[in-house]
Coordinates of C-alpha atoms and ligand atoms in Angstrom, one line a residue:
X1 CA 0.0 0.0 0.0
X2 CA 1.3 3.5 -0.8
X3 CA -0.4 6.3 1.0
X4 CA 0.7 9.9 0.8
X5 CA -0.9 12.1 3.5
X6 CA -0.3 15.7 4.6
X7 CA -0.1 17.1 8.1
X8 CA 1.0 20.4 9.6
X9 CA 3.2 18.6 12.1
X10 CA 4.4 15.0 12.4
X11 CA 5.7 13.8 15.7
X12 CA 7.9 10.8 15.0
X13 CA 8.3 8.7 18.2
X14 CA 5.6 8.5 20.8
X15 CA 7.9 8.2 23.8
X16 CA 8.6 10.8 26.5
X17 CA 9.6 13.7 24.2
X18 CA 7.1 13.0 21.4
X19 CA 4.1 12.6 23.7
X20 CA 5.2 15.5 25.9
X21 CA 5.1 17.7 22.8
X22 CA 1.8 16.3 21.7
X23 CA 0.4 16.9 25.2
X24 CA 1.4 20.5 25.3
X25 CA 0.1 21.1 21.8
X26 CA -3.3 19.5 22.6
X27 CA -3.7 21.1 26.0
X28 CA -2.7 24.5 24.5
X29 CA -5.4 24.3 21.8
X30 CA -3.2 23.8 18.7
X31 CA -5.5 23.8 15.7
X32 CA -3.3 22.2 13.0
X33 CA -3.4 18.6 11.9
X34 CA -0.9 16.4 13.9
X35 CA 0.2 12.9 13.2
X36 CA 2.0 10.9 16.0
X37 CA 3.8 7.8 14.8
X38 CA 5.3 5.0 16.9
X39 CA 6.0 1.4 16.3
X40 CA 3.7 0.7 19.2
X41 CA 1.4 2.6 21.5
X42 CA 1.1 -0.2 24.0
X43 CA 1.5 1.1 27.6
X44 CA 4.6 -0.7 28.9
X45 CA 6.2 0.2 32.2
X46 CA 9.7 -0.2 30.9
X47 CA 11.0 3.1 32.4
X48 CA 10.7 4.9 35.7
X49 CA 11.3 8.6 35.2
X50 CA 12.5 10.6 38.1
X51 CA 13.1 14.3 38.3
X52 CA 13.3 17.2 40.8
X53 CA 11.7 20.5 40.8
X54 CA 10.9 23.4 43.1
X55 CA 7.9 24.4 41.1
X56 CA 4.5 22.7 40.2
X57 CA 5.6 19.3 38.7
X58 CA 4.5 18.4 35.2
X59 CA 1.9 15.6 35.0
X60 CA 1.0 16.0 38.7
X61 CA -2.0 13.7 38.3
X62 CA 0.2 10.7 37.4
X63 CA 3.0 11.2 39.9
X64 CA 3.6 7.8 41.3
X65 CA 5.7 8.8 44.3
X66 CA 7.3 11.9 45.8
X67 CA 10.3 12.0 48.2
X68 CA 11.8 14.7 50.4
X69 CA 14.4 12.5 52.1
X70 CA 17.3 10.6 50.7
X71 CA 20.2 8.3 51.7
X72 CA 23.7 8.9 50.3
X73 CA 26.9 6.9 50.9
X74 CA 30.3 7.4 49.4
X75 CA 33.6 6.4 50.9
X76 CA 33.4 7.2 54.7
X77 CA 30.4 9.5 54.3
X78 CA 27.0 7.9 54.8
X79 CA 24.0 9.8 55.8
X80 CA 20.3 10.9 55.4
X81 CA 19.9 14.2 53.6
X82 CA 16.7 16.3 53.3
X83 CA 15.3 18.2 50.4
X84 CA 13.8 21.5 51.5
X85 CA 13.2 23.6 48.4
X86 CA 13.0 20.8 45.9
X87 CA 11.1 17.5 45.8
X88 CA 12.1 14.4 44.0
X89 CA 9.3 12.8 41.9
X90 CA 8.7 9.7 39.9
X91 CA 6.4 8.9 37.0
X92 CA 6.0 5.5 35.4
X93 CA 6.3 5.4 31.6
X94 CA 3.2 3.2 31.2
X95 CA 1.0 5.6 33.2
X96 CA 2.4 8.5 31.2
X97 CA 1.6 6.9 27.9
X98 CA -1.9 5.9 28.9
X99 CA -2.6 9.3 30.3
X100 CA -1.4 11.3 27.3
X101 CA -3.0 9.0 24.7
X102 CA -6.3 9.2 26.5
X103 CA -6.1 13.0 26.1
X104 CA -5.0 12.9 22.4
X105 CA -7.9 10.7 21.5
X106 CA -10.3 13.5 22.6
X107 CA -8.8 15.8 19.9
X108 CA -10.0 15.3 16.4
X109 CA -6.9 17.0 14.9
X110 CA -4.5 14.4 16.3
X111 CA -4.0 11.1 14.5
X112 CA -2.1 8.2 15.9
X113 CA -0.3 5.7 13.7
X114 CA 1.4 2.5 14.7
X115 CA 4.1 2.0 12.1
X116 CA 7.9 1.4 11.9
X117 CA 9.7 4.5 10.6
X118 CA 12.3 3.9 8.0
X119 CA 13.7 7.4 7.4
X120 CA 13.1 11.1 6.8
X121 CA 13.9 13.4 4.0
X122 CA 13.2 17.1 3.4
X123 CA 13.0 19.6 0.6
X124 CA 12.8 23.4 1.3
X125 CA 9.0 23.3 1.7
X126 CA 8.1 19.9 3.2
X127 CA 9.5 17.3 5.5
X128 CA 8.8 13.7 4.6
X129 CA 8.5 10.6 6.8
X130 CA 8.8 7.2 5.2
X131 CA 7.5 4.1 6.9
X132 CA 9.0 0.6 6.5
X133 CA 5.7 -0.4 4.8
X134 CA 6.6 2.2 2.1
X135 CA 4.0 4.9 3.0
X136 CA 5.0 8.5 2.9
X137 CA 3.7 11.3 5.2
X138 CA 4.4 15.0 4.5
X139 CA 4.3 17.8 7.0
X140 CA 5.6 21.4 7.4
X141 CA 7.7 20.1 10.3
X142 CA 8.7 16.8 11.7
X143 CA 9.8 16.4 15.4
X144 CA 11.7 13.2 15.7
X145 CA 13.0 11.2 18.6
X146 CA 13.7 7.9 16.8
X147 CA 17.0 8.3 15.0
X148 CA 20.3 9.7 16.0
X149 CA 21.2 12.9 14.1
X150 CA 22.2 12.0 10.6
X151 CA 25.4 14.1 10.6
X152 CA 26.6 13.0 14.0
X153 CA 30.4 12.8 13.8
X154 CA 31.3 10.4 16.6
X155 CA 35.0 11.2 16.2
X156 CA 34.2 14.6 17.8
X157 CA 33.1 12.8 21.0
X158 CA 36.0 12.9 23.5
X159 CA 34.2 11.1 26.4
X160 CA 31.9 8.3 25.0
X161 CA 30.5 7.5 28.5
X162 CA 27.3 5.7 29.2
X163 CA 25.1 5.5 32.2
X164 CA 24.0 1.8 32.2
X165 CA 21.9 0.0 34.7
X166 CA 19.7 -2.9 35.4
X167 CA 16.8 -2.4 37.8
X168 CA 14.7 -5.0 39.7
X169 CA 11.4 -3.9 41.1
X170 CA 10.9 -6.4 43.9
X171 CA 8.2 -7.2 46.3
X172 CA 9.4 -8.4 49.7
X173 CA 7.3 -10.9 51.7
X174 CA 7.6 -8.7 54.8
X175 CA 8.0 -5.0 55.6
X176 CA 11.5 -4.1 54.6
X177 CA 11.7 -0.5 53.2
X178 CA 11.2 3.0 54.3
X179 CA 8.9 4.4 51.6
X180 CA 9.8 8.0 52.6
X181 CA 13.5 7.7 51.8
X182 CA 15.0 7.0 48.4
X183 CA 18.7 6.3 47.9
X184 CA 20.1 8.8 45.4
X185 CA 23.6 7.2 45.3
X186 CA 25.0 4.4 47.4
X187 CA 28.5 4.0 45.9
X188 CA 30.2 0.7 45.5
X189 CA 33.6 2.0 46.5
X190 CA 35.3 -1.2 45.2
X191 CA 33.7 -1.2 41.8
X192 CA 35.9 -0.7 38.7
X193 CA 36.2 0.1 35.8
X194 CA 34.0 3.1 36.0
X195 CA 31.9 4.4 38.9
X196 CA 29.2 2.0 40.2
X197 CA 26.4 2.8 42.7
X198 CA 23.0 1.5 43.8
X199 CA 19.9 3.7 43.2
X200 CA 16.8 2.7 45.2
X201 CA 13.2 3.9 44.8
X202 CA 11.1 2.5 47.6
X203 CA 7.4 2.8 46.7
X204 CA 5.8 1.1 49.7
X205 CA 7.2 -0.8 52.8
X206 CA 7.4 -4.0 50.6
X207 CA 7.9 -2.7 47.1
X208 CA 11.0 -1.0 45.7
X209 CA 13.1 -0.6 42.6
X210 CA 16.8 -1.4 42.9
X211 CA 19.1 -0.2 40.1
X212 CA 22.7 -1.1 40.0
X213 CA 24.1 1.8 37.9
X214 CA 27.5 2.4 36.3
X215 CA 29.1 5.4 34.6
X216 CA 31.6 3.9 32.1
X217 CA 32.1 3.4 28.4
X218 CA 31.2 -0.3 28.3
X219 CA 28.0 -2.1 29.4
X220 CA 28.4 -5.1 31.7
X221 CA 27.2 -8.7 31.3
X222 CA 23.6 -8.7 32.8
X223 CA 24.8 -11.3 35.4
X224 CA 27.1 -8.6 37.0
X225 CA 24.2 -6.2 37.7
X226 CA 22.0 -9.0 39.0
X227 CA 24.8 -10.2 41.3
X228 CA 25.2 -6.6 42.6
X229 CA 21.5 -6.2 43.3
X230 CA 21.2 -9.6 45.1
X231 CA 24.3 -8.8 47.2
X232 CA 22.9 -5.4 48.1
X233 CA 19.5 -6.8 49.0
X234 CA 21.1 -9.3 51.3
X235 CA 23.7 -7.1 52.9
X236 CA 21.6 -3.9 53.3
X237 CA 18.2 -5.4 54.0
X238 CA 18.9 -8.9 55.0
X239 CA 16.7 -10.2 52.1
X240 CA 17.7 -13.4 50.3
X241 CA 15.9 -14.8 47.4
X242 CA 13.3 -16.6 49.5
X243 CA 12.2 -13.3 50.9
X244 CA 11.3 -11.4 47.7
X245 CA 9.9 -11.8 44.1
X246 CA 11.2 -9.8 41.2
X247 CA 8.1 -8.2 39.7
X248 CA 9.6 -6.2 36.9
X249 CA 13.0 -5.5 35.3
X250 CA 14.2 -2.2 33.8
X251 CA 17.4 -1.9 31.7
X252 CA 18.9 1.3 30.4
X253 CA 21.8 2.7 28.5
X254 CA 21.7 6.5 28.6
X255 CA 24.4 8.4 26.6
X256 CA 26.5 10.7 28.9
X257 CA 28.8 11.8 26.1
X258 CA 30.0 15.2 25.1
X259 CA 28.0 15.1 21.9
X260 CA 28.0 18.2 19.7
X261 CA 24.7 20.0 19.6
X262 CA 22.8 19.0 16.5
X263 CA 19.3 20.6 16.6
X264 CA 18.2 19.5 13.1
X265 CA 18.0 16.1 11.4
X266 CA 17.4 18.0 8.1
X267 CA 15.8 21.3 7.4
X268 CA 12.3 21.3 8.9
X269 CA 13.1 18.1 10.8
X270 CA 13.9 18.8 14.4
X271 CA 15.7 16.4 16.8
X272 CA 14.0 15.7 20.1
X273 CA 14.7 13.7 23.3
X274 CA 17.6 11.4 23.9
X275 CA 18.2 10.9 20.1
X276 CA 18.3 14.7 19.9
X277 CA 21.0 15.0 22.6
X278 CA 18.7 16.4 25.4
X279 CA 20.4 14.3 28.1
X280 CA 22.5 16.2 30.5
X281 CA 25.9 14.6 29.9
X282 CA 27.2 14.5 33.4
X283 CA 24.1 13.0 35.0
X284 CA 22.0 11.2 32.4
X285 CA 18.9 13.1 33.5
X286 CA 16.7 14.1 30.6
X287 CA 13.1 14.3 31.8
X288 CA 13.1 18.0 32.9
X289 CA 15.0 19.1 29.8
X290 CA 12.5 17.5 27.6
X291 CA 9.6 19.1 29.5
X292 CA 11.2 22.6 29.4
X293 CA 11.9 22.4 25.6
X294 CA 8.6 20.8 24.4
X295 CA 6.5 23.1 26.5
X296 CA 8.2 26.2 24.9
X297 CA 8.1 24.6 21.5
X298 CA 4.4 24.0 21.7
X299 CA 3.7 27.6 22.8
X300 CA 5.7 28.8 19.8
X301 CA 3.8 26.6 17.4
X302 CA 0.4 27.4 18.9
X303 CA 1.2 31.1 18.4
X304 CA 1.9 30.4 14.7
X305 CA 5.6 30.9 14.8
X306 CA 8.3 28.8 13.2
X307 CA 9.5 26.1 15.6
X308 CA 12.1 27.2 18.1
X309 CA 15.1 24.9 17.6
X310 CA 16.5 23.3 20.8
X311 CA 19.3 25.3 22.3
X312 CA 22.4 23.9 23.9
X313 CA 23.0 24.5 27.6
X314 CA 24.8 27.7 28.6
X315 CA 28.6 27.5 27.9
X316 CA 29.5 27.4 31.6
X317 CA 27.4 24.2 32.2
X318 CA 28.7 22.5 29.1
X319 CA 32.2 23.3 30.4
X320 CA 31.5 21.9 33.9
X321 CA 30.0 18.8 32.3
X322 CA 33.1 18.3 30.2
X323 CA 35.3 18.5 33.3
X324 CA 33.1 16.0 35.2
X325 CA 33.1 13.7 32.2
X326 CA 36.9 13.9 32.1
X327 CA 37.1 12.9 35.7
X328 CA 34.5 10.1 35.4
X329 CA 36.3 8.7 32.3
X330 CA 39.8 8.8 33.8
X331 CA 39.8 8.0 37.5
X332 CA 37.4 6.1 39.6
X333 CA 39.2 7.2 42.8
X334 CA 39.1 10.9 41.8
X335 CA 35.4 10.5 40.9
X336 CA 34.6 9.1 44.3
X337 CA 36.5 11.9 46.0
X338 CA 34.6 14.5 44.0
X339 CA 31.2 12.9 44.9
X340 CA 32.3 12.6 48.5
X341 CA 33.1 16.3 48.9
X342 CA 30.1 17.4 46.8
X343 CA 27.6 15.5 49.0
X344 CA 29.4 16.3 52.3
X345 CA 29.9 20.0 51.8
X346 CA 26.7 21.1 50.0
X347 CA 23.1 20.9 50.8
X348 CA 21.1 18.6 48.5
X349 CA 19.1 21.5 47.3
X350 CA 22.3 23.3 46.2
X351 CA 23.5 20.2 44.4
X352 CA 20.2 19.7 42.5
X353 CA 20.1 23.4 41.6
X354 CA 23.6 23.1 40.2
X355 CA 22.8 19.8 38.3
X356 CA 19.5 21.4 37.1
X357 CA 21.5 24.3 35.6
X358 CA 19.7 26.9 37.7
X359 CA 22.7 28.4 39.6
X360 CA 24.2 31.9 39.7
X361 CA 27.9 32.3 39.2
X362 CA 28.4 32.7 43.0
X363 CA 26.5 29.5 43.6
X364 CA 28.7 27.7 41.0
X365 CA 31.8 29.0 42.8
X366 CA 30.5 27.6 46.1
X367 CA 30.0 24.2 44.6
X368 CA 33.3 24.2 42.7
X369 CA 35.3 25.3 45.7
X370 CA 33.8 22.4 47.7
X371 CA 35.4 19.7 45.6
X372 CA 39.0 18.6 45.4
X373 CA 41.0 20.9 43.0
X374 CA 43.5 18.6 41.5
X375 CA 41.2 16.4 39.4
X376 CA 39.6 19.5 38.1
X377 CA 42.9 21.2 37.2
X378 CA 43.9 18.0 35.4
X379 CA 40.5 18.1 33.5
X380 CA 41.0 21.8 32.7
X381 CA 44.5 21.0 31.3
X382 CA 43.0 18.3 29.1
X383 CA 40.2 20.5 27.8
X384 CA 41.9 23.8 27.2
X385 CA 41.4 23.5 23.4
X386 CA 37.6 22.8 23.6
Ligands
LIG401 C1 15.2 2.7 31.6 C2 15.4 4.1 31.6 C3 15.1 4.9 32.7 C4 15.3 6.3 32.6 N1 15.1 7.1 33.7 C5 15.2 8.4 33.7 C6 15.0 9.2 34.9 O1 14.7 8.7 35.9 N2 15.1 10.5 34.7 C7 15.5 11.1 33.6 O2 15.6 12.4 33.5 N3 15.8 10.4 32.5 C8 15.7 9.1 32.5 N4 15.9 8.3 31.4 C9 16.5 9.0 30.2 C10 15.3 9.6 29.3 O3 14.5 10.5 30.1 C11 14.5 8.5 28.7 O4 15.3 7.7 27.9 C12 13.3 9.1 27.9 O5 12.5 8.0 27.6 C13 13.8 9.7 26.6 O6 12.7 10.2 25.8 P1 12.7 10.1 24.2 O7 11.4 10.6 23.8 O8 13.9 10.6 23.7 O9 12.8 8.5 23.9 P2 11.7 7.3 24.2 O10 10.9 7.7 25.3 O11 12.5 6.1 24.2 O12 10.8 7.5 22.9 C14 11.3 7.1 21.6 C15 10.1 6.4 20.9 O13 10.4 6.2 19.6 C16 9.9 4.9 19.2 N5 10.7 4.4 18.1 C17 12.0 4.1 18.1 N6 12.4 3.7 16.8 C18 11.2 3.7 16.1 C19 11.0 3.4 14.7 N7 12.0 3.1 13.8 N8 9.7 3.5 14.2 C20 8.7 3.9 15.1 N9 8.9 4.3 16.4 C21 10.1 4.2 16.9 C22 9.9 4.1 20.5 O14 9.0 3.0 20.4 C23 9.7 5.1 21.6 O15 8.3 5.1 21.9 C24 15.8 6.9 31.4 C25 16.1 6.1 30.3 C26 15.9 4.8 30.4 C27 16.3 3.9 29.2

C-alpha cells in the first residue's frame, strides 16, 4: 500500500519527548493537523522517570511517588539528607503513555499511527516521513526522537560515556523498606572500571526498585548487575531470594557523552529527546530538559511561529559537564573523592540546583570550591582546546 498524507506537524516517536510535545500542543489548543507515529502505543512500564523541581511538577495527576528525604553513601560519608526547596518525583512510563494517549484521542486533529519509521527526508518546503511499509507522510515540520542525528560525527566525542543500569522492582514478603527515603547514590567503592552505585526507589514498605548503575564506556554482562542487586538486598536489607519476588525489570543505556549539539536532522526536521542529545551529559537526567523544551516549542507553534530549535546549555554548564566527564572517564578514585566532597559540603538543594543548571555564578563557585581541586585542574588542562 502506498499512502501519501499531509499534516501540519508529524511527531515521529511517541515516547517521552514526542508525547510531551503532543500533550502541550493538545492542551494549549493547537489547531493544526498532527500525526503521531510510533512502532507501538502499548503502555509498557519499561521506564521509571524521576526528576526534581521546586515548582509545580509536570503531570502531577500521574506522579507515582514523591520523596523529600534521601540516603547517600560514598567512601566514609553515609547519611540521610533532606530536600527543602526541591522535591524528587517519579512517573512510570506506562502511566504517562496511557494518560497522554487518552487526552490525544479526545482531539480530532490528532491522528495516531502504529508503524515502523524507516527514514526522513526534506526539501525546502516539506518534511517527509517514510515508513517501513513504504507509505510517505508529509508535513511542514517533523519532530523526531527515533533516530540519532544524521550528521553526528562520533570522532568529535571525546568522552563516550554511558550510564548503564539494570533495575529490579521487587516485592518483599515482609516489611523491609522506608517508603519516605529514596537512595540517590550508594556508591560501591570497590567497583571498577567506572563508577558504580545503587539507586533505590522505595514505593511502599514492601515494594522498591533497585538499580545497579554504572558510569563507564562499556556495558556489563547482565549477570554482573544481577549479582550486585542480590548482594545489596542481602547485605543492606537482610533479604535473600526466599524473601522477595522480582516483579519487573528495567534496563537502560543512557548516553552521557559530550556530543556536539545538532538541533536538526534535516531542514524542517527537528531532533527531540535522547536521540536529539537532550540528556545532561554528566548525570543522564533528561526528563526535565524534555519538558522545558517541548513546552516552549508547543507555545511557539500554537502562536503560529516557526519552531524554536533546541538550544544547547549555557557555555558554563557545558564546560562543567566536560570537566566532570573527564574525571569520570579517567579516574574512579578521583570521581569518588569528588562525589564525597560534593555531598558532604553542600546541601542537596544546592547540588540539585547546580545539576539542574539553575545556579548563579556565585553558587557555582561555592560548589566548585567544595570539591578537590587537583582532578579539576587535570581536567581543565585536558580540555583547554575545547
Ligand atoms: C530505563 C530508563 C530509565 C530512565 N530514567 C530516567 C529518569 O529517571 N530521569 C530522567 O531524567 N531520564 C531518565 N531516562 C532518560 C530519558 O529520560 C528517557 O530515555 C526518555 O524516555 C527519553 O525520551 P525520548 O522521547 O527521547 O525517547 P523514548 O521515550 O525512548 O521514545 C522514543 C520512541 O520512539 C519509538 N521508536 C523508536 N524507533 C522507532 C521506529 N523506527 N519507528 C517507530 N517508532 C520508533 C519508540 O517506540 C519510543 O516510543 C531513562 C532512560 C531509560 C532507558
